[in-house]
Short mmCIF file of C-alpha atoms in Angstrom, two decimals:
data_model
loop_
_atom_site.label_atom_id
_atom_site.label_comp_id
_atom_site.label_asym_id
_atom_site.label_seq_id
_atom_site.Cartn_x
_atom_site.Cartn_y
_atom_site.Cartn_z
CA MET A 1 56.37 58.34 98.33
CA GLN A 2 59.55 58.54 96.95
CA VAL A 3 62.89 55.87 97.69
CA ARG A 4 66.94 56.84 98.03
CA PHE A 5 69.18 55.02 97.00
CA TRP A 6 72.13 55.66 99.33
CA GLY A 7 73.78 52.61 98.80
CA THR A 8 73.52 49.70 96.11
CA ARG A 9 76.32 47.63 96.09
CA GLY A 10 76.36 43.93 97.65
CA SER A 11 78.56 41.57 99.41
CA ILE A 12 81.58 44.32 100.17
CA PRO A 13 82.26 48.29 99.10
CA SER A 14 83.23 48.58 95.73
CA PRO A 15 84.83 52.78 94.94
CA GLY A 16 86.83 53.10 92.61
CA ARG A 17 85.98 54.74 88.62
CA SER A 18 83.98 51.63 87.09
CA THR A 19 81.59 52.25 89.73
CA LEU A 20 80.90 55.81 89.52
CA LEU A 21 77.62 55.50 88.25
CA TYR A 22 75.44 53.20 89.62
CA GLY A 23 77.24 53.60 92.77
CA GLY A 24 79.71 51.32 95.86
CA ASN A 25 78.15 52.08 99.08
CA THR A 26 76.75 48.69 100.06
CA SER A 27 73.16 47.86 100.79
CA CYS A 28 71.16 51.61 102.05
CA LEU A 29 67.62 53.11 101.28
CA GLU A 30 65.14 55.55 102.63
CA ILE A 31 61.02 55.60 102.39
CA ILE A 32 60.05 59.63 102.86
CA TYR A 33 56.47 59.89 103.12
CA GLY A 34 55.35 64.25 103.61
CA ASP A 35 57.87 64.65 107.47
CA HIS A 36 58.40 60.78 107.81
CA SER A 37 61.14 58.68 106.84
CA LEU A 38 62.90 54.95 107.64
CA ILE A 39 65.87 53.97 106.68
CA LEU A 40 66.15 50.23 105.54
CA ASP A 41 69.64 48.69 106.07
CA GLY A 42 73.02 49.78 107.92
CA GLY A 43 75.61 49.34 105.06
CA THR A 44 78.14 52.27 103.99
CA GLY A 45 76.15 53.83 102.43
CA ILE A 46 74.06 55.81 105.44
CA ARG A 47 77.05 57.01 106.55
CA LEU A 48 76.55 59.55 103.52
CA LEU A 49 72.18 59.88 104.84
CA GLY A 50 73.30 60.60 108.17
CA GLN A 51 75.70 63.77 106.60
CA SER A 52 72.07 64.37 104.58
CA LEU A 53 70.41 64.84 108.00
CA PRO A 54 69.57 67.83 110.54
CA LYS A 55 72.04 67.97 113.42
CA HIS A 56 71.10 68.09 116.65
CA SER A 57 66.97 67.04 115.63
CA LYS A 58 65.43 64.85 118.33
CA LYS A 59 62.77 63.04 115.87
CA PRO A 60 63.63 59.13 116.46
CA VAL A 61 66.08 58.02 113.13
CA ASN A 62 64.02 54.48 113.17
CA ILE A 63 66.81 51.45 110.35
CA LEU A 64 65.11 48.51 109.60
CA ILE A 65 67.93 45.83 109.18
CA SER A 66 67.27 43.27 106.63
CA HIS A 67 70.40 40.50 108.56
CA THR A 68 73.28 40.69 110.11
CA HIS A 69 75.49 40.85 107.59
CA MET A 70 78.10 43.34 107.24
CA ASP A 71 77.67 44.80 104.28
CA HIS A 72 73.94 45.92 105.81
CA ILE A 73 74.54 46.95 109.32
CA GLY A 74 78.73 48.25 108.53
CA GLY A 75 77.75 51.10 107.82
CA ILE A 76 76.23 52.08 111.06
CA PRO A 77 79.50 53.11 113.56
CA PHE A 78 79.55 55.41 110.75
CA PHE A 79 75.73 57.62 110.71
CA THR A 80 75.41 60.85 112.25
CA PRO A 81 72.63 61.06 114.38
CA ALA A 82 74.58 57.53 115.61
CA LEU A 83 76.69 59.43 117.26
CA ASN A 84 74.73 61.93 118.85
CA ASN A 85 73.93 61.83 122.32
CA GLY A 86 70.04 62.78 122.46
CA GLN A 87 69.02 61.71 119.41
CA PRO A 88 66.60 58.72 119.53
CA ILE A 89 67.29 55.88 117.53
CA ARG A 90 65.48 52.36 117.62
CA ILE A 91 66.90 49.86 115.44
CA TYR A 92 64.81 46.87 114.22
CA GLY A 93 65.74 43.55 112.55
CA PRO A 94 66.05 40.04 112.60
CA PRO A 95 67.73 38.40 116.40
CA GLY A 96 71.81 37.07 115.41
CA LEU A 97 72.61 33.93 114.32
CA LYS A 98 75.21 33.38 118.18
CA ARG A 99 74.63 36.32 120.32
CA SER A 100 71.07 38.70 120.52
CA LEU A 101 70.62 41.48 118.02
CA LYS A 102 71.07 43.89 120.48
CA ASN A 103 75.11 43.08 121.79
CA LEU A 104 76.15 42.70 118.47
CA PHE A 105 78.64 44.90 116.91
CA PRO A 106 78.01 48.28 116.33
CA PHE A 107 74.57 48.83 118.36
CA PRO A 108 75.91 48.82 121.56
CA LYS A 109 78.84 51.38 121.12
CA LEU A 110 76.37 53.91 119.87
CA GLN A 111 76.39 56.90 122.23
CA SER A 112 73.04 57.80 120.74
CA ARG A 113 69.68 57.22 122.62
CA LYS A 114 69.12 53.69 121.39
CA LYS A 115 66.67 51.03 121.28
CA VAL A 116 66.53 47.18 119.05
CA LEU A 117 64.03 45.77 119.19
CA GLU A 118 64.37 42.15 117.96
CA ILE A 119 61.81 41.10 115.67
CA LYS A 120 60.53 37.82 113.67
CA PRO A 121 57.82 37.71 110.78
CA HIS A 122 54.79 39.93 111.44
CA SER A 123 52.90 43.68 110.99
CA PHE A 124 53.41 46.16 113.01
CA ARG A 125 53.66 50.11 112.52
CA ILE A 126 55.41 53.46 112.43
CA PRO A 127 54.14 55.70 112.10
CA PRO A 128 52.23 56.82 109.34
CA PHE A 129 54.18 53.21 108.04
CA ARG A 130 52.58 49.98 107.74
CA ILE A 131 54.90 47.01 107.80
CA SER A 132 55.55 43.72 107.11
CA CYS A 133 57.90 41.08 107.26
CA ARG A 134 58.83 38.31 106.89
CA TRP A 135 61.62 35.58 106.05
CA VAL A 136 62.90 34.72 102.65
CA ASN A 137 65.69 32.51 100.77
CA HIS A 138 69.38 33.74 102.29
CA PRO A 139 71.90 32.31 104.70
CA GLY A 140 71.84 32.62 107.98
CA GLY A 141 67.71 34.88 108.01
CA ASN A 142 66.92 37.08 105.95
CA LEU A 143 63.66 40.13 106.51
CA GLY A 144 62.29 40.87 103.73
CA TYR A 145 60.27 44.16 104.66
CA LYS A 146 56.80 44.95 102.74
CA ILE A 147 56.37 49.53 103.71
CA GLN A 148 53.17 50.95 103.55
CA THR A 149 51.91 54.19 104.23
CA PRO A 150 48.19 55.88 104.42
CA SER A 151 48.18 57.19 100.37
CA GLY A 152 47.91 53.12 99.38
CA HIS A 153 51.16 53.03 98.22
CA SER A 154 53.45 49.91 99.09
CA VAL A 155 56.67 49.05 99.08
CA VAL A 156 58.92 46.05 99.14
CA TYR A 157 62.31 45.25 99.40
CA ILE A 158 64.41 41.88 99.76
CA SER A 159 67.89 43.19 100.09
CA ASP A 160 69.10 38.91 99.87
CA HIS A 161 66.78 35.77 98.38
CA GLU A 162 68.24 32.94 96.29
CA PRO A 163 65.46 30.16 94.69
CA SER A 164 64.57 27.47 96.35
CA LEU A 165 66.04 23.81 94.86
CA SER A 166 63.34 22.99 92.56
CA CYS A 167 63.37 26.83 91.14
CA ARG A 168 66.02 26.05 89.83
CA HIS A 169 64.51 22.71 88.56
CA GLY A 170 62.23 25.23 86.79
CA LYS A 171 59.05 24.57 88.91
CA TRP A 172 58.09 26.56 91.61
CA ALA A 173 58.51 26.02 95.01
CA PRO A 174 55.42 26.54 98.24
CA LEU A 175 58.41 29.62 99.51
CA ASP A 176 58.17 31.85 96.14
CA GLU A 177 54.72 31.10 95.32
CA GLU A 178 53.78 32.79 98.92
CA ILE A 179 56.68 35.10 98.28
CA ALA A 180 55.15 36.22 95.18
CA ARG A 181 52.18 36.05 96.96
CA TRP A 182 53.01 38.80 99.60
CA ILE A 183 54.63 40.31 96.71
CA ASP A 184 50.89 40.88 95.92
CA HIS A 185 50.64 43.53 93.45
CA THR A 186 53.71 46.56 95.33
CA ASP A 187 54.31 49.30 93.41
CA LEU A 188 57.39 48.43 93.15
CA LEU A 189 59.90 45.55 94.30
CA ILE A 190 63.39 46.79 95.36
CA MET A 191 65.07 42.90 94.87
CA ASP A 192 68.48 41.18 94.69
CA ALA A 193 69.17 40.06 91.53
CA GLN A 194 73.78 39.71 91.49
CA TYR A 195 74.03 37.52 89.26
CA PHE A 196 73.96 36.31 85.72
CA GLU A 197 72.76 33.14 85.55
CA ASN A 198 76.72 31.74 84.58
CA GLU A 199 77.56 33.21 87.67
CA TYR A 200 74.76 32.12 89.33
CA LYS A 201 75.79 28.68 88.88
CA LYS A 202 79.19 28.85 90.34
CA ARG A 203 77.59 30.33 93.85
CA LEU A 204 74.24 28.11 94.40
CA GLY A 205 73.73 28.98 97.54
CA TRP A 206 75.67 31.94 97.88
CA GLY A 207 71.62 33.33 99.37
CA HIS A 208 71.39 35.74 96.48
CA SER A 209 69.47 35.31 93.34
CA PRO A 210 69.99 35.99 88.81
CA ILE A 211 68.51 38.17 87.29
CA SER A 212 66.21 35.36 85.42
CA TYR A 213 64.51 35.19 89.03
CA THR A 214 63.66 38.07 90.35
CA ILE A 215 62.20 39.35 86.60
CA GLN A 216 59.93 36.06 87.46
CA LEU A 217 58.91 36.92 90.76
CA ALA A 218 58.20 40.40 90.59
CA ILE A 219 56.03 39.23 87.17
CA HIS A 220 54.32 36.67 89.28
CA GLY A 221 54.24 38.95 92.61
CA GLY A 222 52.81 41.24 90.24
CA ALA A 223 54.58 44.32 91.18
CA LYS A 224 53.59 47.85 88.80
CA LYS A 225 57.97 48.16 89.80
CA LEU A 226 60.57 45.48 89.55
CA CYS A 227 64.56 47.82 90.95
CA LEU A 228 67.13 45.56 90.81
CA PHE A 229 69.30 45.14 93.44
CA HIS A 230 71.91 44.62 95.63
CA HIS A 231 74.94 44.79 92.48
CA ASP A 232 77.58 42.77 93.02
CA PRO A 233 81.39 43.92 93.37
CA ASN A 234 82.11 42.95 90.51
CA HIS A 235 80.45 45.02 88.21
CA SER A 236 80.92 46.99 86.82
CA ASP A 237 79.08 49.62 85.73
CA ALA A 238 79.38 49.20 82.45
CA THR A 239 78.76 45.39 82.55
CA LEU A 240 75.95 46.83 84.41
CA LYS A 241 74.77 48.34 81.87
CA GLN A 242 74.59 45.08 80.49
CA LYS A 243 72.42 43.62 83.09
CA LEU A 244 69.23 45.95 82.97
CA LYS A 245 69.81 45.38 79.00
CA LEU A 246 68.99 41.11 79.86
CA ALA A 247 66.97 42.42 81.61
CA ARG A 248 64.54 44.53 80.21
CA ALA A 249 64.65 42.00 76.72
CA LEU A 250 63.57 38.95 79.64
CA ILE A 251 60.65 41.02 80.42
CA THR A 252 59.39 41.73 76.35
CA HIS A 253 61.02 38.54 75.55
CA SER A 254 57.59 37.23 78.35
CA GLY A 255 55.07 39.51 76.92
CA THR A 256 54.40 41.82 80.40
CA LYS A 257 55.40 45.03 80.23
CA LEU A 258 57.04 45.54 83.03
CA PRO A 259 59.26 48.57 83.68
CA CYS A 260 62.36 47.94 84.81
CA SER A 261 65.43 50.04 86.45
CA LEU A 262 68.95 49.70 88.57
CA ALA A 263 69.30 50.63 91.65
CA GLN A 264 71.91 53.76 91.50
CA GLU A 265 73.45 55.46 94.58
CA GLY A 266 72.18 59.57 95.10
CA ALA A 267 68.31 58.02 92.55
CA VAL A 268 65.40 58.62 93.78
CA ILE A 269 62.35 56.76 92.52
CA THR A 270 58.35 59.37 93.57
CA LEU A 271 55.53 56.44 93.53
CA SER A 272 51.82 58.64 92.63
CA SER A 273 49.07 58.40 91.68
#
């Protein structure tokens, strides 16, 4: 099982010299198992992913959308398979706030043989993957996904999430406890850690997490590896290196040995027995 990152940034693309290492494209990653793959989110990173796929393939492409904010769907009109008339594409995601997911930009304009499926928290299969999804805390609603393979490996993807109000005051709320149980010793947790603590205090209610909370949730849920995701557009490569240094220091201080990395555009994480 492999996870390849095509877009790691949150909110808005941030290209430039200061983001060359970790990338400036918005949320998109690919889960690969043998000859099968799943795409998670359709931010601007999905354009590069599309260029890497075989042209004029008839093999179905499956895309799981966490929510319909532009940094998670804005790259889909530039996804090469979506512009091929004969290409079957299935797009799964939560209902839109005011309009059905099926009528939201950019899905109606795609030339491919698309099928848009609105989903709410439940478990389902896209063979050979087993998938479960649940609500997490983000304005307008956001689905977290757990992907499991026949080999027994699992990845949990929580792109945008904010601690519950009581959690901000040092107490675990029912929602946070539920998410920790759902993580359930996953092999890899990929999760929003957009803010440093001082930044988070100024952005309460924006729907994103400070580093300390993401680490606490990963430890509480027994994750075997943690990858920090949804980098702030204002964070340069140098700033993100400081974030990783701080995250690892917090983990060491907690007395655990949780491996922790930063999502990096183009990087691949391999999960093996």
